[in-house]
């Protein structure tokens, strides 16, 4: 129609519904869920070496600050994603049963291209599709790309060719034309795909391969090659089914209908936001809406014991209060400004440089105190 953001020569479209997820939050919520089931989570810790002896794995681990510790385990799962094959070389000193191919995918964030909450799937000449997705109210998220990546997965970043590729396809479809200076943020990742020797990155199997091998030892080692977010729980159940014979006391699969932390007693974000504002009338509406989208019913924990807005502590900008920062340090393992602004929230898109610097000072003082309980933090 006349009000369409698309070029007028585009006359046909198809509509379907899909789900979206914030991958960084999905990861942290799974770690929280595991912790609440009794797991010990060691963030920012790498495995230096793993060797098996007399039916046990002996793992040497190193924390960010260089301190080391050891643990023993009856079984080990190598679910290191892009590092699954290199883990064999470096930590196990063995040959990996499968090769990996790393396929880079990059996204850009631009000021929003159109109103409304629908996404677009753009069909490209190279038979790939690119999504344009409404993002955080003020932006459009555009991605993704598909190119072979060689090198250290921690250093992946968007390439010039990828920026051109994404801008070109959007400009071919939308009346509003984008230039490089419109890009507010970009991010890249690598998809670890099991090498099936196909020529097209987009054709390589998106499936996963599980190998249970004793690596020449009597302690079981399960490795996960490939896999993707959408089916992560099916993958986990398949993995545990392979380990079940070795752990006779293991209970059956249970995650199919399990909610993630914050998803309990949850109808939808707007109903929850209204409930928060009814109980805490001084809470700013935009903060209530963002919290319910980010933390779900854990938002009540953020407000426990507060009686007025001052109880949320200092505001660093964009509705980020000290109370939320303390919560993220204690409950969600946040240590750095990037953890807060990009991994746990996406507030990095909204904070100015001076506000970020002030947040850094606050984080430094908080981590020096080593916050251990959130309640204590709230009174600070």
GROMACS .gro file of C-alpha atoms in nm:
model
  380
    1UNK     CA    1   0.000   0.000   0.000
    2UNK     CA    2   0.089   0.370  -0.009
    3UNK     CA    3   0.201   0.360   0.353
    4UNK     CA    4   0.432   0.061   0.303
    5UNK     CA    5   0.800   0.113   0.390
    6UNK     CA    6   0.890  -0.118   0.100
    7UNK     CA    7   0.960  -0.006  -0.256
    8UNK     CA    8   0.641   0.008  -0.464
    9UNK     CA    9   0.756  -0.252  -0.718
   10UNK     CA   10   0.741  -0.517  -0.442
   11UNK     CA   11   0.384  -0.643  -0.480
   12UNK     CA   12   0.368  -0.985  -0.310
   13UNK     CA   13   0.446  -1.101   0.041
   14UNK     CA   14   0.378  -1.395   0.268
   15UNK     CA   15   0.318  -1.386   0.641
   16UNK     CA   16   0.409  -1.632   0.914
   17UNK     CA   17   0.484  -1.621   1.286
   18UNK     CA   18   0.815  -1.704   1.453
   19UNK     CA   19   0.991  -1.664   1.786
   20UNK     CA   20   1.282  -1.440   1.877
   21UNK     CA   21   1.533  -1.469   2.159
   22UNK     CA   22   1.810  -1.265   2.317
   23UNK     CA   23   2.087  -1.524   2.300
   24UNK     CA   24   2.297  -1.371   2.579
   25UNK     CA   25   2.001  -1.374   2.819
   26UNK     CA   26   1.910  -1.729   2.720
   27UNK     CA   27   2.260  -1.841   2.820
   28UNK     CA   28   2.264  -1.663   3.155
   29UNK     CA   29   1.912  -1.783   3.242
   30UNK     CA   30   2.011  -2.144   3.171
   31UNK     CA   31   2.313  -2.101   3.398
   32UNK     CA   32   2.086  -1.957   3.671
   33UNK     CA   33   1.842  -2.246   3.627
   34UNK     CA   34   2.129  -2.494   3.664
   35UNK     CA   35   2.253  -2.314   3.976
   36UNK     CA   36   1.903  -2.334   4.124
   37UNK     CA   37   1.909  -2.710   4.059
   38UNK     CA   38   2.234  -2.739   4.256
   39UNK     CA   39   2.498  -2.699   3.985
   40UNK     CA   40   2.822  -2.512   4.053
   41UNK     CA   41   2.882  -2.250   3.784
   42UNK     CA   42   3.233  -2.114   3.730
   43UNK     CA   43   3.224  -1.816   3.495
   44UNK     CA   44   3.542  -1.671   3.342
   45UNK     CA   45   3.720  -1.997   3.407
   46UNK     CA   46   3.906  -2.205   3.153
   47UNK     CA   47   4.006  -2.566   3.153
   48UNK     CA   48   4.386  -2.583   3.130
   49UNK     CA   49   4.407  -2.961   3.109
   50UNK     CA   50   4.191  -3.268   3.146
   51UNK     CA   51   4.322  -3.620   3.202
   52UNK     CA   52   4.154  -3.939   3.308
   53UNK     CA   53   4.276  -4.194   3.556
   54UNK     CA   54   4.102  -4.485   3.730
   55UNK     CA   55   3.758  -4.394   3.595
   56UNK     CA   56   3.775  -4.025   3.691
   57UNK     CA   57   3.850  -3.707   3.504
   58UNK     CA   58   4.102  -3.473   3.668
   59UNK     CA   59   4.046  -3.117   3.551
   60UNK     CA   60   4.281  -2.825   3.608
   61UNK     CA   61   4.094  -2.496   3.586
   62UNK     CA   62   4.214  -2.136   3.579
   63UNK     CA   63   4.015  -1.828   3.680
   64UNK     CA   64   4.038  -1.487   3.518
   65UNK     CA   65   4.273  -1.361   3.790
   66UNK     CA   66   4.521  -1.645   3.722
   67UNK     CA   67   4.435  -1.851   4.031
   68UNK     CA   68   4.400  -2.224   3.967
   69UNK     CA   69   4.197  -2.507   4.118
   70UNK     CA   70   4.122  -2.869   4.037
   71UNK     CA   71   3.809  -3.081   4.029
   72UNK     CA   72   3.739  -3.448   3.970
   73UNK     CA   73   3.442  -3.579   3.775
   74UNK     CA   74   3.297  -3.914   3.677
   75UNK     CA   75   3.208  -3.786   3.330
   76UNK     CA   76   3.298  -3.483   3.119
   77UNK     CA   77   3.098  -3.308   2.849
   78UNK     CA   78   3.290  -3.108   2.591
   79UNK     CA   79   3.020  -2.858   2.486
   80UNK     CA   80   3.260  -2.580   2.396
   81UNK     CA   81   3.091  -2.478   2.071
   82UNK     CA   82   3.348  -2.334   1.830
   83UNK     CA   83   3.629  -2.476   2.046
   84UNK     CA   84   3.502  -2.836   2.054
   85UNK     CA   85   3.772  -2.970   1.821
   86UNK     CA   86   4.056  -2.754   1.958
   87UNK     CA   87   3.970  -2.880   2.309
   88UNK     CA   88   4.089  -3.222   2.192
   89UNK     CA   89   4.418  -3.082   2.065
   90UNK     CA   90   4.501  -2.847   2.350
   91UNK     CA   91   4.342  -2.980   2.670
   92UNK     CA   92   4.308  -3.351   2.596
   93UNK     CA   93   4.610  -3.385   2.365
   94UNK     CA   94   4.418  -3.621   2.138
   95UNK     CA   95   4.278  -3.615   1.787
   96UNK     CA   96   3.924  -3.485   1.746
   97UNK     CA   97   3.678  -3.734   1.592
   98UNK     CA   98   3.526  -3.458   1.372
   99UNK     CA   99   3.646  -3.137   1.214
  100UNK     CA  100   3.457  -2.812   1.267
  101UNK     CA  101   3.376  -2.534   1.025
  102UNK     CA  102   3.316  -2.191   1.168
  103UNK     CA  103   3.064  -1.980   0.978
  104UNK     CA  104   3.056  -1.612   1.068
  105UNK     CA  105   2.724  -1.432   1.107
  106UNK     CA  106   2.703  -1.056   1.162
  107UNK     CA  107   2.423  -0.812   1.242
  108UNK     CA  108   2.386  -0.436   1.233
  109UNK     CA  109   2.155  -0.210   1.437
  110UNK     CA  110   2.016   0.108   1.277
  111UNK     CA  111   1.748   0.364   1.375
  112UNK     CA  112   1.411   0.203   1.309
  113UNK     CA  113   1.312   0.173   0.945
  114UNK     CA  114   0.935   0.148   0.997
  115UNK     CA  115   0.661   0.150   1.262
  116UNK     CA  116   0.491  -0.162   1.389
  117UNK     CA  117   0.607  -0.481   1.553
  118UNK     CA  118   0.639  -0.707   1.248
  119UNK     CA  119   0.968  -0.827   1.103
  120UNK     CA  120   1.060  -0.861   0.737
  121UNK     CA  121   1.237  -1.150   0.568
  122UNK     CA  122   1.417  -1.024   0.258
  123UNK     CA  123   1.484  -1.280  -0.014
  124UNK     CA  124   1.823  -1.223  -0.176
  125UNK     CA  125   1.962  -1.317  -0.519
  126UNK     CA  126   2.214  -1.551  -0.353
  127UNK     CA  127   1.917  -1.762  -0.228
  128UNK     CA  128   1.978  -1.650   0.130
  129UNK     CA  129   1.739  -1.450   0.345
  130UNK     CA  130   1.808  -1.148   0.564
  131UNK     CA  131   1.582  -1.045   0.853
  132UNK     CA  132   1.484  -0.691   0.952
  133UNK     CA  133   1.348  -0.703   1.307
  134UNK     CA  134   1.206  -0.429   1.532
  135UNK     CA  135   1.458  -0.387   1.812
  136UNK     CA  136   1.426  -0.222   2.155
  137UNK     CA  137   1.158   0.023   2.044
  138UNK     CA  138   1.387   0.265   1.861
  139UNK     CA  139   1.591   0.046   1.628
  140UNK     CA  140   1.586  -0.214   1.353
  141UNK     CA  141   1.812  -0.519   1.373
  142UNK     CA  142   1.940  -0.642   1.036
  143UNK     CA  143   2.109  -0.978   0.978
  144UNK     CA  144   2.257  -1.217   0.922
  145UNK     CA  145   2.546  -1.314   0.697
  146UNK     CA  146   2.714  -1.644   0.611
  147UNK     CA  147   3.086  -1.662   0.550
  148UNK     CA  148   3.360  -1.905   0.639
  149UNK     CA  149   3.566  -1.787   0.938
  150UNK     CA  150   3.926  -1.884   1.010
  151UNK     CA  151   4.096  -1.768   1.327
  152UNK     CA  152   4.027  -1.717   1.693
  153UNK     CA  153   3.648  -1.722   1.762
  154UNK     CA  154   3.692  -1.467   2.043
  155UNK     CA  155   3.812  -1.209   1.791
  156UNK     CA  156   3.531  -1.232   1.537
  157UNK     CA  157   3.397  -0.895   1.419
  158UNK     CA  158   3.192  -0.764   1.131
  159UNK     CA  159   3.380  -0.732   0.801
  160UNK     CA  160   3.340  -0.442   0.556
  161UNK     CA  161   3.198  -0.679   0.295
  162UNK     CA  162   2.929  -0.792   0.540
  163UNK     CA  163   2.828  -0.431   0.613
  164UNK     CA  164   2.794  -0.365   0.238
  165UNK     CA  165   2.600  -0.689   0.189
  166UNK     CA  166   2.344  -0.604   0.460
  167UNK     CA  167   2.306  -0.239   0.353
  168UNK     CA  168   2.266  -0.338  -0.013
  169UNK     CA  169   1.988  -0.587   0.049
  170UNK     CA  170   1.795  -0.347   0.276
  171UNK     CA  171   1.837  -0.061   0.028
  172UNK     CA  172   1.710  -0.287  -0.252
  173UNK     CA  173   1.385  -0.344  -0.061
  174UNK     CA  174   1.309  -0.031   0.145
  175UNK     CA  175   1.232   0.322   0.031
  176UNK     CA  176   1.436   0.465   0.321
  177UNK     CA  177   1.799   0.429   0.213
  178UNK     CA  178   2.067   0.345   0.469
  179UNK     CA  179   2.430   0.454   0.477
  180UNK     CA  180   2.720   0.338   0.695
  181UNK     CA  181   2.680   0.635   0.928
  182UNK     CA  182   2.332   0.507   1.023
  183UNK     CA  183   2.484   0.203   1.195
  184UNK     CA  184   2.461   0.240   1.574
  185UNK     CA  185   2.601  -0.101   1.669
  186UNK     CA  186   2.710  -0.429   1.516
  187UNK     CA  187   2.784  -0.773   1.650
  188UNK     CA  188   2.919  -1.097   1.511
  189UNK     CA  189   2.936  -1.457   1.613
  190UNK     CA  190   3.047  -1.787   1.471
  191UNK     CA  191   2.824  -2.088   1.417
  192UNK     CA  192   3.016  -2.406   1.492
  193UNK     CA  193   2.909  -2.652   1.223
  194UNK     CA  194   3.017  -3.013   1.195
  195UNK     CA  195   3.229  -3.037   0.880
  196UNK     CA  196   3.039  -3.237   0.617
  197UNK     CA  197   3.262  -3.112   0.336
  198UNK     CA  198   2.989  -2.924   0.148
  199UNK     CA  199   3.074  -2.619  -0.062
  200UNK     CA  200   2.801  -2.375   0.043
  201UNK     CA  201   2.819  -2.233   0.399
  202UNK     CA  202   2.438  -2.218   0.408
  203UNK     CA  203   2.414  -2.586   0.305
  204UNK     CA  204   2.637  -2.732   0.578
  205UNK     CA  205   2.432  -2.938   0.820
  206UNK     CA  206   2.275  -2.731   1.099
  207UNK     CA  207   2.227  -3.052   1.293
  208UNK     CA  208   2.439  -3.175   1.582
  209UNK     CA  209   2.659  -3.481   1.622
  210UNK     CA  210   2.721  -3.634   1.965
  211UNK     CA  211   3.017  -3.859   2.025
  212UNK     CA  212   3.060  -4.061   2.341
  213UNK     CA  213   3.408  -4.199   2.346
  214UNK     CA  214   3.632  -4.301   2.625
  215UNK     CA  215   3.923  -4.125   2.461
  216UNK     CA  216   4.144  -4.422   2.536
  217UNK     CA  217   4.038  -4.394   2.900
  218UNK     CA  218   3.781  -4.545   3.129
  219UNK     CA  219   3.618  -4.210   3.212
  220UNK     CA  220   3.340  -4.111   2.971
  221UNK     CA  221   3.379  -3.806   2.747
  222UNK     CA  222   3.078  -3.676   2.556
  223UNK     CA  223   3.144  -3.417   2.285
  224UNK     CA  224   2.888  -3.199   2.110
  225UNK     CA  225   2.969  -3.103   1.751
  226UNK     CA  226   2.742  -2.838   1.603
  227UNK     CA  227   2.388  -2.772   1.721
  228UNK     CA  228   2.185  -2.452   1.739
  229UNK     CA  229   1.985  -2.246   1.986
  230UNK     CA  230   1.642  -2.354   1.868
  231UNK     CA  231   1.690  -2.718   1.963
  232UNK     CA  232   1.925  -2.678   2.261
  233UNK     CA  233   1.697  -2.867   2.501
  234UNK     CA  234   1.650  -3.158   2.261
  235UNK     CA  235   2.027  -3.170   2.222
  236UNK     CA  236   2.073  -3.169   2.601
  237UNK     CA  237   1.823  -3.452   2.646
  238UNK     CA  238   1.991  -3.655   2.370
  239UNK     CA  239   2.329  -3.595   2.534
  240UNK     CA  240   2.208  -3.708   2.877
  241UNK     CA  241   2.040  -4.013   2.727
  242UNK     CA  242   2.388  -4.121   2.612
  243UNK     CA  243   2.528  -4.073   2.963
  244UNK     CA  244   2.229  -4.231   3.143
  245UNK     CA  245   2.361  -4.591   3.136
  246UNK     CA  246   2.671  -4.471   3.327
  247UNK     CA  247   2.459  -4.297   3.594
  248UNK     CA  248   2.192  -4.546   3.706
  249UNK     CA  249   2.052  -4.296   3.959
  250UNK     CA  250   1.980  -4.036   3.687
  251UNK     CA  251   1.617  -3.921   3.667
  252UNK     CA  252   1.427  -3.897   3.338
  253UNK     CA  253   1.407  -3.601   3.101
  254UNK     CA  254   1.216  -3.305   3.250
  255UNK     CA  255   1.310  -2.986   3.062
  256UNK     CA  256   1.048  -3.001   2.785
  257UNK     CA  257   0.797  -2.781   2.968
  258UNK     CA  258   1.029  -2.623   3.226
  259UNK     CA  259   1.024  -2.243   3.247
  260UNK     CA  260   1.344  -2.041   3.272
  261UNK     CA  261   1.408  -1.824   3.582
  262UNK     CA  262   1.163  -1.533   3.566
  263UNK     CA  263   0.922  -1.722   3.342
  264UNK     CA  264   0.725  -1.868   3.634
  265UNK     CA  265   0.365  -1.746   3.697
  266UNK     CA  266   0.389  -1.536   3.386
  267UNK     CA  267   0.107  -1.434   3.153
  268UNK     CA  268   0.269  -1.169   2.937
  269UNK     CA  269   0.508  -0.876   2.990
  270UNK     CA  270   0.248  -0.597   2.980
  271UNK     CA  271   0.022  -0.760   3.243
  272UNK     CA  272   0.325  -0.808   3.468
  273UNK     CA  273   0.440  -0.447   3.411
  274UNK     CA  274   0.093  -0.323   3.515
  275UNK     CA  275   0.110  -0.538   3.830
  276UNK     CA  276   0.453  -0.398   3.921
  277UNK     CA  277   0.332  -0.039   3.875
  278UNK     CA  278   0.017  -0.108   4.077
  279UNK     CA  279   0.228  -0.236   4.369
  280UNK     CA  280   0.502   0.028   4.328
  281UNK     CA  281   0.326   0.337   4.186
  282UNK     CA  282   0.652   0.539   4.190
  283UNK     CA  283   0.824   0.297   3.951
  284UNK     CA  284   0.871   0.461   3.606
  285UNK     CA  285   0.661   0.285   3.340
  286UNK     CA  286   0.949   0.240   3.091
  287UNK     CA  287   1.162   0.076   3.365
  288UNK     CA  288   0.878  -0.159   3.461
  289UNK     CA  289   0.829  -0.261   3.096
  290UNK     CA  290   1.200  -0.317   3.035
  291UNK     CA  291   1.241  -0.517   3.356
  292UNK     CA  292   0.947  -0.745   3.278
  293UNK     CA  293   1.086  -0.809   2.931
  294UNK     CA  294   1.433  -0.876   3.072
  295UNK     CA  295   1.377  -1.041   3.411
  296UNK     CA  296   1.014  -1.153   3.403
  297UNK     CA  297   0.880  -1.232   3.751
  298UNK     CA  298   1.230  -1.185   3.900
  299UNK     CA  299   1.145  -0.814   3.874
  300UNK     CA  300   0.966  -0.855   4.210
  301UNK     CA  301   1.304  -0.945   4.363
  302UNK     CA  302   1.449  -0.620   4.226
  303UNK     CA  303   1.179  -0.428   4.413
  304UNK     CA  304   1.173  -0.624   4.737
  305UNK     CA  305   1.191  -0.392   5.037
  306UNK     CA  306   1.179  -0.070   4.831
  307UNK     CA  307   0.932   0.207   4.918
  308UNK     CA  308   1.029   0.498   4.695
  309UNK     CA  309   1.236   0.562   4.387
  310UNK     CA  310   1.536   0.674   4.595
  311UNK     CA  311   1.562   0.315   4.720
  312UNK     CA  312   1.674   0.212   4.370
  313UNK     CA  313   1.995   0.410   4.424
  314UNK     CA  314   2.188   0.612   4.170
  315UNK     CA  315   2.058   0.633   3.812
  316UNK     CA  316   2.334   0.594   3.553
  317UNK     CA  317   2.107   0.694   3.261
  318UNK     CA  318   1.850   0.521   3.040
  319UNK     CA  319   1.661   0.395   3.346
  320UNK     CA  320   1.955   0.190   3.478
  321UNK     CA  321   1.960   0.218   3.859
  322UNK     CA  322   2.225   0.095   4.104
  323UNK     CA  323   1.971  -0.155   4.234
  324UNK     CA  324   1.963  -0.333   3.896
  325UNK     CA  325   2.342  -0.327   3.869
  326UNK     CA  326   2.371  -0.487   4.216
  327UNK     CA  327   2.116  -0.750   4.117
  328UNK     CA  328   2.317  -0.835   3.804
  329UNK     CA  329   2.643  -0.860   4.001
  330UNK     CA  330   2.494  -1.092   4.262
  331UNK     CA  331   2.240  -1.295   4.067
  332UNK     CA  332   2.378  -1.295   3.712
  333UNK     CA  333   2.759  -1.302   3.749
  334UNK     CA  334   2.811  -0.954   3.599
  335UNK     CA  335   3.165  -0.822   3.653
  336UNK     CA  336   3.224  -0.562   3.384
  337UNK     CA  337   3.043  -0.270   3.226
  338UNK     CA  338   3.009  -0.473   2.904
  339UNK     CA  339   2.841  -0.751   3.101
  340UNK     CA  340   2.579  -0.501   3.220
  341UNK     CA  341   2.534  -0.292   2.906
  342UNK     CA  342   2.557  -0.554   2.631
  343UNK     CA  343   2.529  -0.906   2.771
  344UNK     CA  344   2.266  -0.880   3.048
  345UNK     CA  345   2.084  -0.581   2.895
  346UNK     CA  346   2.123  -0.390   2.570
  347UNK     CA  347   2.143  -0.050   2.742
  348UNK     CA  348   2.478   0.018   2.573
  349UNK     CA  349   2.268   0.150   2.283
  350UNK     CA  350   2.123   0.421   2.509
  351UNK     CA  351   2.401   0.531   2.748
  352UNK     CA  352   2.637   0.822   2.676
  353UNK     CA  353   3.015   0.791   2.724
  354UNK     CA  354   3.015   0.992   3.050
  355UNK     CA  355   2.736   0.774   3.192
  356UNK     CA  356   2.927   0.458   3.100
  357UNK     CA  357   3.241   0.595   3.272
  358UNK     CA  358   3.039   0.665   3.590
  359UNK     CA  359   2.896   0.312   3.578
  360UNK     CA  360   3.252   0.180   3.550
  361UNK     CA  361   3.350   0.364   3.871
  362UNK     CA  362   3.049   0.223   4.050
  363UNK     CA  363   3.122  -0.132   3.929
  364UNK     CA  364   3.483  -0.102   4.044
  365UNK     CA  365   3.373  -0.002   4.394
  366UNK     CA  366   3.111  -0.277   4.406
  367UNK     CA  367   3.333  -0.559   4.288
  368UNK     CA  368   3.602  -0.445   4.533
  369UNK     CA  369   3.344  -0.497   4.809
  370UNK     CA  370   3.264  -0.841   4.659
  371UNK     CA  371   2.889  -0.823   4.686
  372UNK     CA  372   2.764  -1.158   4.805
  373UNK     CA  373   2.396  -1.111   4.874
  374UNK     CA  374   2.153  -0.895   4.687
  375UNK     CA  375   1.965  -0.791   5.003
  376UNK     CA  376   2.285  -0.652   5.153
  377UNK     CA  377   2.348  -0.469   4.827
  378UNK     CA  378   2.005  -0.310   4.837
  379UNK     CA  379   2.070  -0.152   5.175
  380UNK     CA  380   2.413  -0.019   5.073
   0.00000   0.00000   0.00000
